[in-house]
Structures are given as C-alpha cells and as structure tokens.
Short mmCIF file of C-alpha atoms and ligand atoms in Angstrom, two decimals:
data_model
loop_
_atom_site.label_atom_id
_atom_site.label_comp_id
_atom_site.label_asym_id
_atom_site.label_seq_id
_atom_site.Cartn_x
_atom_site.Cartn_y
_atom_site.Cartn_z
CA MET A 1 -8.86 20.79 5.85
CA SER A 2 -6.24 23.78 6.50
CA ASP A 3 -2.29 23.33 6.80
CA ARG A 4 -2.73 20.53 4.19
CA GLN A 5 -0.53 19.26 1.02
CA LYS A 6 -2.55 18.18 -2.19
CA VAL A 7 -1.73 15.73 -4.58
CA THR A 8 -3.95 14.94 -7.87
CA VAL A 9 -4.06 11.42 -9.15
CA GLU A 10 -5.28 12.36 -12.74
CA LEU A 11 -7.49 9.85 -14.65
CA GLY A 12 -9.75 12.16 -16.70
CA ASP A 13 -13.10 12.05 -15.06
CA ARG A 14 -12.07 9.78 -12.18
CA SER A 15 -9.27 11.80 -10.93
CA TYR A 16 -9.40 12.56 -7.18
CA PRO A 17 -7.34 14.56 -4.72
CA ILE A 18 -5.10 13.14 -2.00
CA PHE A 19 -4.89 15.46 1.17
CA ILE A 20 -2.25 15.21 3.69
CA GLY A 21 -1.45 16.93 6.72
CA HIS A 22 -1.32 16.77 10.33
CA GLY A 23 -4.65 17.21 12.28
CA LEU A 24 -6.82 16.55 9.22
CA LEU A 25 -9.43 14.39 10.81
CA ASN A 26 -9.80 17.08 13.52
CA ASN A 27 -11.00 19.41 10.69
CA LEU A 28 -12.52 17.32 8.02
CA ARG A 29 -15.70 19.22 6.85
CA GLU A 30 -14.31 19.15 3.39
CA ILE A 31 -15.05 15.64 3.09
CA ASN A 32 -18.55 16.17 2.42
CA GLN A 33 -18.54 17.75 -0.74
CA TYR A 34 -17.18 14.13 -1.83
CA ILE A 35 -20.43 12.24 -0.78
CA ALA A 36 -23.16 12.21 -3.34
CA GLY A 37 -26.21 10.59 -1.70
CA LYS A 38 -27.64 10.74 1.83
CA GLN A 39 -26.43 7.12 3.41
CA ILE A 40 -22.57 6.53 4.54
CA LEU A 41 -21.20 2.85 5.64
CA ILE A 42 -17.85 3.70 7.46
CA ILE A 43 -15.77 0.40 7.39
CA THR A 44 -12.96 0.11 9.99
CA ASN A 45 -11.54 -2.51 12.55
CA ASP A 46 -11.52 -3.11 16.13
CA THR A 47 -8.31 -1.58 16.44
CA VAL A 48 -8.94 1.51 14.71
CA GLU A 49 -12.36 2.11 15.85
CA PRO A 50 -11.78 3.08 19.36
CA LEU A 51 -9.10 5.32 18.54
CA TYR A 52 -10.68 7.29 15.30
CA LEU A 53 -14.18 6.29 14.41
CA GLU A 54 -15.75 9.35 16.66
CA THR A 55 -13.57 11.87 15.25
CA VAL A 56 -14.44 10.98 11.82
CA LYS A 57 -18.00 10.51 12.62
CA ALA A 58 -18.00 14.25 14.04
CA ALA A 59 -16.68 15.73 11.02
CA LEU A 60 -19.81 14.35 8.90
CA ASN A 61 -22.75 16.56 8.09
CA ASN A 62 -25.58 15.30 10.35
CA LYS A 63 -27.91 15.26 7.07
CA PHE A 64 -26.44 12.22 6.36
CA THR A 65 -27.60 8.46 7.76
CA VAL A 66 -24.10 6.96 9.18
CA ILE A 67 -23.74 3.41 9.76
CA THR A 68 -20.65 1.33 10.76
CA HIS A 69 -19.34 -2.08 10.12
CA ILE A 70 -16.46 -3.12 12.37
CA ILE A 71 -14.31 -6.01 10.80
CA GLN A 72 -11.73 -8.09 13.39
CA ASP A 73 -8.36 -6.85 12.82
CA GLY A 74 -6.02 -8.81 10.61
CA GLU A 75 -4.90 -9.89 7.17
CA ARG A 76 -6.66 -13.23 7.72
CA PHE A 77 -9.99 -11.30 7.77
CA LYS A 78 -9.24 -9.89 4.11
CA THR A 79 -11.65 -12.78 2.46
CA LEU A 80 -14.79 -12.91 0.57
CA ALA A 81 -16.70 -14.09 3.80
CA SER A 82 -15.98 -10.56 5.16
CA ILE A 83 -16.83 -8.75 1.96
CA GLU A 84 -20.33 -10.86 2.27
CA GLN A 85 -20.52 -9.24 5.71
CA ILE A 86 -20.20 -5.93 4.17
CA TYR A 87 -23.00 -6.52 1.55
CA SER A 88 -25.13 -7.75 4.37
CA ALA A 89 -24.78 -4.33 6.46
CA LEU A 90 -25.49 -2.48 3.30
CA LEU A 91 -28.47 -4.73 2.45
CA GLU A 92 -30.02 -4.77 5.74
CA ASN A 93 -29.40 -0.88 5.96
CA VAL A 94 -31.38 -0.63 2.72
CA CYS A 95 -28.44 1.27 1.22
CA ASN A 96 -28.75 2.51 -2.29
CA ARG A 97 -26.34 3.07 -5.33
CA GLN A 98 -25.71 6.56 -3.92
CA VAL A 99 -24.34 5.01 -0.73
CA THR A 100 -20.54 6.27 -0.01
CA LEU A 101 -18.22 3.80 1.63
CA ILE A 102 -15.58 5.33 3.90
CA ALA A 103 -12.49 2.67 4.70
CA LEU A 104 -10.99 3.80 8.13
CA GLY A 105 -7.71 1.97 8.42
CA GLY A 106 -4.89 0.48 7.21
CA GLY A 107 -4.57 -1.58 3.84
CA VAL A 108 -6.20 -4.71 4.67
CA ILE A 109 -9.34 -2.29 5.20
CA GLY A 110 -8.93 -0.33 2.11
CA ASP A 111 -8.39 -3.01 -0.30
CA MET A 112 -11.44 -4.79 1.22
CA THR A 113 -13.77 -1.55 1.16
CA GLY A 114 -12.53 -0.34 -2.31
CA PHE A 115 -13.61 -4.02 -3.35
CA ALA A 116 -17.24 -3.87 -1.83
CA ALA A 117 -17.69 -0.67 -3.51
CA ALA A 118 -16.60 -1.69 -6.79
CA THR A 119 -18.93 -4.43 -6.49
CA TYR A 120 -22.16 -3.60 -4.38
CA GLN A 121 -24.87 -2.48 -7.18
CA ARG A 122 -22.22 -2.81 -9.99
CA GLY A 123 -20.40 0.23 -8.19
CA VAL A 124 -20.60 2.96 -5.40
CA ASN A 125 -18.86 5.91 -4.11
CA PHE A 126 -15.80 5.52 -1.75
CA ILE A 127 -13.26 7.41 0.31
CA GLN A 128 -10.01 6.24 1.51
CA ILE A 129 -9.12 7.46 5.19
CA PRO A 130 -5.76 5.45 5.41
CA THR A 131 -4.43 4.86 8.99
CA THR A 132 -0.90 3.27 8.42
CA LEU A 133 2.02 4.47 6.88
CA LEU A 134 2.07 1.97 4.15
CA ALA A 135 -1.74 2.79 3.46
CA GLN A 136 -0.85 6.53 3.08
CA VAL A 137 1.91 5.91 0.79
CA ASP A 138 0.89 3.30 -1.21
CA SER A 139 -2.30 1.01 -0.61
CA SER A 140 -5.07 4.02 -0.72
CA VAL A 141 -3.69 5.35 -3.91
CA GLY A 142 -4.28 3.95 -7.35
CA GLY A 143 -7.26 1.92 -7.27
CA LYS A 144 -5.88 -1.58 -6.54
CA THR A 145 -8.85 -3.32 -4.61
CA GLY A 146 -9.13 -7.01 -3.36
CA VAL A 147 -9.29 -10.05 -1.25
CA ASN A 148 -7.13 -13.10 -0.57
CA HIS A 149 -7.95 -16.36 -1.28
CA PRO A 150 -6.88 -19.61 0.27
CA LEU A 151 -4.69 -20.47 -2.32
CA GLY A 152 -2.84 -16.74 -2.83
CA LYS A 153 -2.75 -13.40 -1.87
CA ASN A 154 -4.62 -10.72 -3.49
CA MET A 155 -5.94 -13.21 -6.02
CA ILE A 156 -9.57 -11.52 -6.06
CA GLY A 157 -9.93 -8.11 -6.86
CA ALA A 158 -11.08 -5.13 -9.17
CA PHE A 159 -9.30 -1.65 -10.16
CA TYR A 160 -11.49 0.85 -8.57
CA GLN A 161 -10.52 4.41 -7.65
CA PRO A 162 -11.80 6.27 -4.74
CA ARG A 163 -13.34 9.69 -4.75
CA CYS A 164 -10.84 11.13 -2.55
CA VAL A 165 -8.14 9.83 0.18
CA ILE A 166 -7.44 11.84 3.40
CA SER A 167 -4.16 10.88 4.99
CA ASP A 168 -3.79 12.43 8.30
CA THR A 169 0.09 12.14 9.62
CA SER A 170 -1.30 12.68 13.42
CA VAL A 171 -2.77 9.23 13.33
CA LEU A 172 0.47 7.63 12.89
CA ALA A 173 1.40 8.52 16.25
CA THR A 174 -0.47 5.49 17.63
CA LEU A 175 1.15 3.15 15.22
CA PRO A 176 3.30 0.25 16.45
CA ASP A 177 7.27 0.77 15.62
CA ASN A 178 7.32 -2.46 13.54
CA GLU A 179 4.42 -0.94 11.19
CA LEU A 180 5.88 2.39 10.41
CA SER A 181 9.09 0.57 9.60
CA ALA A 182 6.96 -1.83 7.14
CA GLY A 183 5.32 1.83 5.51
CA LEU A 184 8.85 3.37 5.52
CA ALA A 185 9.97 0.08 3.10
CA GLU A 186 7.38 1.32 0.57
CA VAL A 187 8.81 5.01 1.04
CA ILE A 188 12.27 3.92 0.32
CA LYS A 189 11.16 1.53 -2.64
CA CYS A 190 9.63 4.76 -4.32
CA GLY A 191 13.18 6.68 -4.25
CA VAL A 192 14.68 3.46 -5.24
CA ILE A 193 12.61 2.84 -8.49
CA CYS A 194 12.01 6.42 -9.72
CA ASP A 195 13.71 9.48 -7.51
CA ALA A 196 17.21 9.23 -7.22
CA GLU A 197 17.32 12.86 -5.22
CA PHE A 198 14.18 11.59 -2.74
CA PHE A 199 16.25 8.62 -2.13
CA THR A 200 19.21 11.00 -1.01
CA TRP A 201 16.67 13.28 0.96
CA LEU A 202 15.56 9.83 2.98
CA GLU A 203 19.23 9.05 3.67
CA ARG A 204 19.58 12.57 5.38
CA ASN A 205 16.27 12.19 6.89
CA ILE A 206 15.90 8.87 8.07
CA GLU A 207 16.28 9.56 11.78
CA ALA A 208 13.43 12.42 11.79
CA LEU A 209 11.07 9.88 9.82
CA VAL A 210 11.59 6.88 12.27
CA SER A 211 10.94 9.69 15.15
CA ARG A 212 7.90 10.19 13.26
CA ALA A 213 8.70 14.21 12.77
CA PRO A 214 5.39 15.53 11.47
CA GLU A 215 7.14 17.74 8.42
CA ALA A 216 9.56 14.88 7.38
CA LEU A 217 6.41 12.55 7.31
CA ALA A 218 4.33 14.76 5.39
CA LYS A 219 7.03 15.15 2.81
CA ALA A 220 7.93 11.58 2.43
CA ILE A 221 3.85 10.87 2.07
CA ARG A 222 3.41 13.44 -0.69
CA VAL A 223 6.58 12.75 -2.76
CA SER A 224 5.56 8.96 -2.65
CA CYS A 225 1.92 9.79 -3.59
CA GLU A 226 3.25 12.03 -6.17
CA LYS A 227 5.51 9.55 -8.02
CA LYS A 228 2.69 6.81 -7.57
CA ALA A 229 0.16 8.90 -9.01
CA GLN A 230 2.51 9.85 -12.00
CA ILE A 231 3.09 6.02 -12.43
CA VAL A 232 -0.96 5.20 -12.06
CA LYS A 233 -1.68 8.01 -14.62
CA MET A 234 0.36 6.60 -17.30
CA ASP A 235 -0.42 2.80 -16.69
CA GLU A 236 -3.29 2.54 -14.30
CA ARG A 237 -3.84 -1.27 -15.07
CA GLU A 238 -0.13 -2.49 -14.96
CA HIS A 239 0.55 -3.32 -18.40
CA GLY A 240 4.21 -2.01 -18.05
CA LEU A 241 5.47 1.00 -16.05
CA ARG A 242 3.39 0.21 -12.84
CA ALA A 243 5.11 -3.04 -12.41
CA THR A 244 7.89 -1.27 -11.26
CA LEU A 245 6.09 -0.45 -7.84
CA ASN A 246 6.58 -4.27 -7.33
CA PHE A 247 10.43 -3.75 -6.70
CA GLY A 248 11.84 -5.98 -4.18
CA HIS A 249 8.12 -7.76 -3.95
CA THR A 250 8.49 -10.99 -5.73
CA PHE A 251 11.72 -12.00 -3.40
CA GLY A 252 9.31 -10.40 -0.71
CA HIS A 253 6.05 -12.62 -1.51
CA ALA A 254 8.27 -15.52 -1.48
CA ILE A 255 9.26 -14.97 2.43
CA GLU A 256 5.68 -13.87 3.08
CA ALA A 257 4.34 -17.22 1.65
CA GLY A 258 7.18 -19.53 2.66
CA MET A 259 6.97 -18.02 6.45
CA GLY A 260 3.13 -18.33 6.55
CA TYR A 261 1.19 -14.83 6.02
CA GLY A 262 1.15 -12.43 9.20
CA THR A 263 4.51 -13.99 10.26
CA TRP A 264 6.28 -11.40 8.48
CA LEU A 265 4.84 -7.97 8.08
CA HIS A 266 4.81 -6.99 4.07
CA GLY A 267 7.49 -4.21 4.17
CA GLU A 268 9.57 -6.24 6.41
CA ALA A 269 9.60 -8.64 3.49
CA VAL A 270 9.78 -6.21 0.97
CA SER A 271 13.15 -4.57 2.72
CA VAL A 272 14.68 -8.01 2.16
CA GLY A 273 13.39 -8.23 -1.16
CA MET A 274 14.67 -4.98 -2.38
CA CYS A 275 18.10 -5.62 -1.10
CA MET A 276 18.27 -9.09 -2.60
CA ALA A 277 16.76 -7.22 -6.18
CA ALA A 278 19.61 -4.95 -5.57
CA ASN A 279 22.49 -7.39 -5.30
CA LEU A 280 20.96 -9.02 -8.36
CA SER A 281 21.12 -5.67 -10.10
CA ASN A 282 25.01 -5.68 -9.26
CA LYS A 283 25.72 -9.32 -10.64
CA LEU A 284 24.20 -8.25 -14.13
CA GLY A 285 26.81 -5.32 -14.04
CA TRP A 286 24.25 -2.33 -13.65
CA LEU A 287 23.97 -1.34 -9.77
CA SER A 288 27.37 -0.43 -8.18
CA VAL A 289 28.60 -2.10 -4.95
CA ASP A 290 28.17 1.31 -3.14
CA ASP A 291 24.49 1.76 -4.39
CA VAL A 292 23.90 -1.55 -3.00
CA SER A 293 25.14 -0.99 0.26
CA ARG A 294 22.83 2.39 0.32
CA ILE A 295 19.91 0.60 -0.34
CA LYS A 296 20.69 -1.78 2.53
CA SER A 297 21.96 0.55 5.11
CA LEU A 298 18.63 2.83 4.64
CA CYS A 299 16.84 -0.23 5.40
CA ILE A 300 18.72 -0.86 8.70
CA LYS A 301 18.20 2.79 9.64
CA ALA A 302 14.61 2.41 9.01
CA GLY A 303 14.40 -0.40 11.70
CA LEU A 304 13.86 -3.21 8.74
CA PRO A 305 15.71 -6.28 8.52
CA VAL A 306 17.55 -7.01 5.20
CA ASP A 307 18.22 -10.81 5.72
CA ARG A 308 16.16 -13.86 4.59
CA PRO A 309 14.89 -15.84 7.10
CA LYS A 310 17.44 -18.75 7.41
CA ASP A 311 14.87 -21.17 8.21
CA LEU A 312 13.34 -20.94 4.37
CA SER A 313 15.68 -22.92 2.43
CA ALA A 314 16.95 -21.25 -0.89
CA ASP A 315 15.15 -24.19 -2.89
CA ASP A 316 11.77 -23.30 -1.33
CA PHE A 317 12.32 -19.72 -1.63
CA LEU A 318 13.15 -20.37 -5.62
CA GLN A 319 9.83 -22.24 -5.72
CA TYR A 320 7.67 -19.56 -4.28
CA MET A 321 9.21 -16.86 -6.66
CA GLN A 322 8.12 -19.18 -9.30
CA ARG A 323 4.41 -19.00 -8.69
CA ASP A 324 4.42 -15.44 -8.76
CA LYS A 325 1.45 -13.75 -10.57
CA LYS A 326 3.64 -11.61 -12.36
CA ASN A 327 5.38 -14.34 -14.42
CA THR A 328 5.38 -14.82 -18.15
CA ALA A 329 5.82 -17.55 -20.45
CA ALA A 330 9.83 -16.40 -20.29
CA GLY A 331 9.72 -17.29 -16.61
CA ILE A 332 10.28 -15.21 -13.46
CA ARG A 333 9.65 -11.57 -14.07
CA LEU A 334 11.76 -9.18 -11.43
CA ILE A 335 12.04 -5.44 -11.19
CA LEU A 336 15.64 -4.64 -11.33
CA LEU A 337 17.71 -1.60 -11.08
CA LYS A 338 19.94 0.07 -13.61
CA SER A 339 20.73 2.73 -10.93
CA VAL A 340 19.37 4.20 -7.95
CA GLY A 341 16.26 5.79 -9.42
CA GLU A 342 15.95 3.89 -12.70
CA ALA A 343 14.35 0.55 -12.41
CA VAL A 344 13.54 -1.69 -15.40
CA VAL A 345 11.27 -4.97 -16.12
CA TYR A 346 13.29 -8.00 -16.66
CA ASP A 347 11.93 -11.32 -17.89
CA GLY A 348 13.36 -14.91 -17.71
CA ILE A 349 16.36 -14.11 -15.34
CA ASP A 350 18.86 -17.29 -15.25
CA THR A 351 18.20 -19.31 -12.42
CA SER A 352 21.58 -20.17 -11.00
CA LEU A 353 22.19 -16.32 -10.60
CA MET A 354 18.65 -16.02 -8.55
CA GLN A 355 19.94 -18.98 -6.61
CA ALA A 356 23.38 -17.49 -5.70
CA VAL A 357 21.55 -14.29 -4.87
CA ILE A 358 19.14 -16.01 -2.34
CA GLU A 359 22.00 -18.02 -0.80
CA GLU A 360 23.75 -15.17 -0.26
CA GLY A 361 20.68 -13.40 1.43
P1 NAD B 1 -3.33 -3.37 8.08
O1 NAD B 1 -4.25 -2.57 7.45
O2 NAD B 1 -3.16 -4.85 8.73
O3 NAD B 1 -2.61 -2.44 9.43
C1 NAD B 1 -1.42 -2.88 10.16
C2 NAD B 1 -1.92 -2.84 11.55
O4 NAD B 1 -2.06 -1.71 12.14
C3 NAD B 1 -3.42 -3.53 11.82
O5 NAD B 1 -3.14 -4.10 12.99
C4 NAD B 1 -4.07 -2.22 12.06
O6 NAD B 1 -5.35 -2.32 12.77
C5 NAD B 1 -3.14 -1.39 12.91
N1 NAD B 1 -3.37 0.05 12.62
C6 NAD B 1 -4.29 0.61 11.54
N2 NAD B 1 -4.05 2.17 11.57
C7 NAD B 1 -3.41 1.91 12.97
C8 NAD B 1 -3.17 3.45 13.82
N3 NAD B 1 -3.63 4.86 13.19
N4 NAD B 1 -2.64 3.22 15.19
C9 NAD B 1 -2.45 2.03 15.55
N5 NAD B 1 -2.79 0.88 14.80
C10 NAD B 1 -3.19 0.89 13.85
O7 NAD B 1 -1.98 -3.10 7.15
P2 NAD B 1 -1.04 -2.22 6.13
O8 NAD B 1 0.38 -2.35 6.47
O9 NAD B 1 -1.76 -0.95 6.43
O10 NAD B 1 -1.71 -2.94 4.93
C11 NAD B 1 -1.27 -4.08 4.23
C12 NAD B 1 -2.25 -4.83 3.53
O11 NAD B 1 -2.07 -3.79 2.09
C13 NAD B 1 -2.07 -6.00 2.67
O12 NAD B 1 -3.33 -6.72 2.48
C14 NAD B 1 -1.48 -5.62 1.17
O13 NAD B 1 -2.12 -6.49 0.36
C15 NAD B 1 -2.35 -4.24 1.02
N6 NAD B 1 -1.67 -3.83 -0.17
C16 NAD B 1 -2.29 -3.22 -0.74
C17 NAD B 1 -1.87 -2.15 -1.86
C18 NAD B 1 -2.74 -1.73 -3.04
O14 NAD B 1 -2.10 -1.10 -4.09
N7 NAD B 1 -4.04 -1.63 -2.90
C19 NAD B 1 -0.44 -2.00 -1.91
C20 NAD B 1 0.23 -2.29 -0.83
C21 NAD B 1 -0.24 -3.19 0.11
N1 LIG B 2 1.21 -1.43 -4.71
C1 LIG B 2 1.70 -1.68 -6.28
C2 LIG B 2 0.70 -0.91 -6.95
O1 LIG B 2 -0.64 -0.60 -6.59
O2 LIG B 2 0.63 -1.16 -8.25
#
C-alpha cells in the first residue's frame, strides 16, 4: 500500500492501524498480513458489490478460501435478522474460529460485520474497508458495532475492534453528493469539539472537500481518525470523554426518529443538531455569536441543512430528546461548547432553554 498515511488506534494488544490513501484498493497486498487463518468472509451490500468487490478479492492471496455475503442496501436491513443470515453463511461454509470477516461498505455494513465478528464463536477477526466518508472518518474507527431494534437505533451491540482499517479515498468518487455531505458533518464535528485549528483549516478548504480533491479528503480523514483515536485510547467504553463525539447527535437523533429513520441522513440531522447545540451554548454565555455563525456557515458550505424540519413540532422534538440513551437521572445529557475546539458534557439542562433553541432552529 504505497502513498498511504497511517494512523494507529492505541489499545495495547488490540492496537490497530488505519491506512488512508488514494487508490489503496488497487494495491492491497499488505492486507494479507492481518488475516490469521485460511477462510475469509467478505460482507458487502448490493450497491457496493458491483463497484468494489472484485478489486478487493483480487488483492487477497489465493491460498485463502474467500466467500461473499451480500446484504440488501439500507439502514432498514441493519437488524438481528441480517446478522442471523451472516451466521448461517459462516456455518454453511464450515467457518472456524480463524475466519476473518471483511466489511466492505458504509457504516451499516461495518457495524453489522463488526457485531457478527464479535459474536460468531465468541469472537473472530475482522477488517474494515469503509467506502463512505462517514465510515472512513467515524464508524470504522473505535469499535462500536451493532444493529437496530424496532424500538431503537443501535440498541443491540458490542465494543469490538478491527485488526485494521483501509480507507481508500478513490472510492468516494462514486458516492452520491448528499452522502459525501453527511460524512463532512462528522468531519466538521471533529474540528468543533476538539481542534480549533482543524476547524479553521476546514473553513479554508471546504470547497476542495466538496469537490472531492483527494489530498484535502485524505487530510480531513487522517485528522478525524487521529482525533477519534486519541479519544478512544482514553475512553474506549464511553465513560465520559468519548461522549463528546456525540456533539449535535441528541438533537439529530430526535430529527432522525421524529421524521422516520432513513428520511433524513444521519449526517444531515447531526448538522442541524450541531447548529442547535451551538446556539444553546451561546445562550449559556459560552460560545460567541460569531462562532455560532461560523459553524452554521461551514455546514451550509458543506451542502448540509441547518434548520430543523418544521413538520416536527418543538414539543415532539423535545420528547424524542428525552428518550435518548445518553440521558441520566439528572435529565437530558448534552454535549455543549465552551468555544470552538472545546466541548463539555452537560447534564440536566433547563427544559425551557431547550424549548427556545428548538423553536428558533
Ligand atoms: P450506509 O452504510 O447506509 O451508506 C450510505 C449509502 O452509500 C448506502 O446506500 C451505500 O450502499 C452507499 N455506498 C457506500 N459506499 C459507496 C460508494 N463508495 N459509492 C457509492 N455508494 C456507496 O451509511 P453510512 O453513512 O456510511 O453509515 C451510517 C451508519 O453508520 C448508521 O447505521 C450509523 O448508526 C452508523 N454509525 C456508526 C458509528 C460507529 O461508531 N460505529 C458512527 C457513526 C455512524
Ligand atoms: N460515533 C461515536 C463514537 O464512536 O463514539
């Protein structure tokens, strides 16, 4: 894998590399060193399969037995029923504990493959090959895996780290514009919560990112992965610091659930949520009006919505937020900003303040 950058997620004997570069899938021989046994199951979906499956298969040593499992595209297939089908594919092909699972796709495929790997025969190796920007900057890193339950998103899951992550920026060429923007929301989030300098770099380079300039994308992915790796190293199981990665998400989840899952992309809802959380931080006397505008303006330039869907009433919005899984006995838990680059966890926010922010949003 030449012309690549490498970020390491440091977790002792579970540490792993993230390789980032343009065209990595065409020169992927190094992947073979992360495969322990002789069997490989590649899990992908019916959109990604015709685009990239053959390229990945061509890179694998011919000493391996490679099987493929294709899942239908869509968040609605991120279910335990799909996981059961993966177990069936593994068992029908007599896969043993040395099997390696490869996730080839966006966050839906990555989360499900990781969960299947965490649970098949109590844990087998897996590798992430994320093919959306969102998966390259967020979901493939840090080991959160799982599926949705009819009563809630990502309610069933496990923390389980991959052996390596391979992020090829060239696969982003086929990504629809709205999916690219959704990934940029998580990149912006990263700058907002922990790196003011990176946020300024994003303001200067947002046009290059939207036009998919490979060098700008590679830097945005690398910095996002470095920041997330630092946070995961300190708080793998989200006892505190890792919760800051959910900046904008409590508001965003209310939009996703209130509008019906799949109506808004996750990143689109997070964009509106970040603007609301910034506004709330300003009302608490922390973030300046100027910084609230900078966040909003960057989201707009990234092609993201910044206003809440008006057919979701402020009352309903608040009710969805009250069901968030981060909430504690003290009430709604939010991630707010002291300044651009400094996020804090805030418990028990005054509901009338929240109501005002939602109504203005
Ligand atoms: P996704 O996996 O649904 O992919 C988005 C769309 O892009 C799909 O239609 C997919 O088939 C298509 N696609 C993927 N790669 C493509 C390519 N290169 N070219 C063309 N089309 C391509 O969505 P996503 O945004 O990648 O991930 C969202 C999921 O990730 C959600 O389920 C969310 O819960 C999860 N997530 C997990 C974490 C985590 O830490 N584990 C973090 C954030 C989000
Ligand atoms: N996407 C949030 C996290 O990984 O913790």
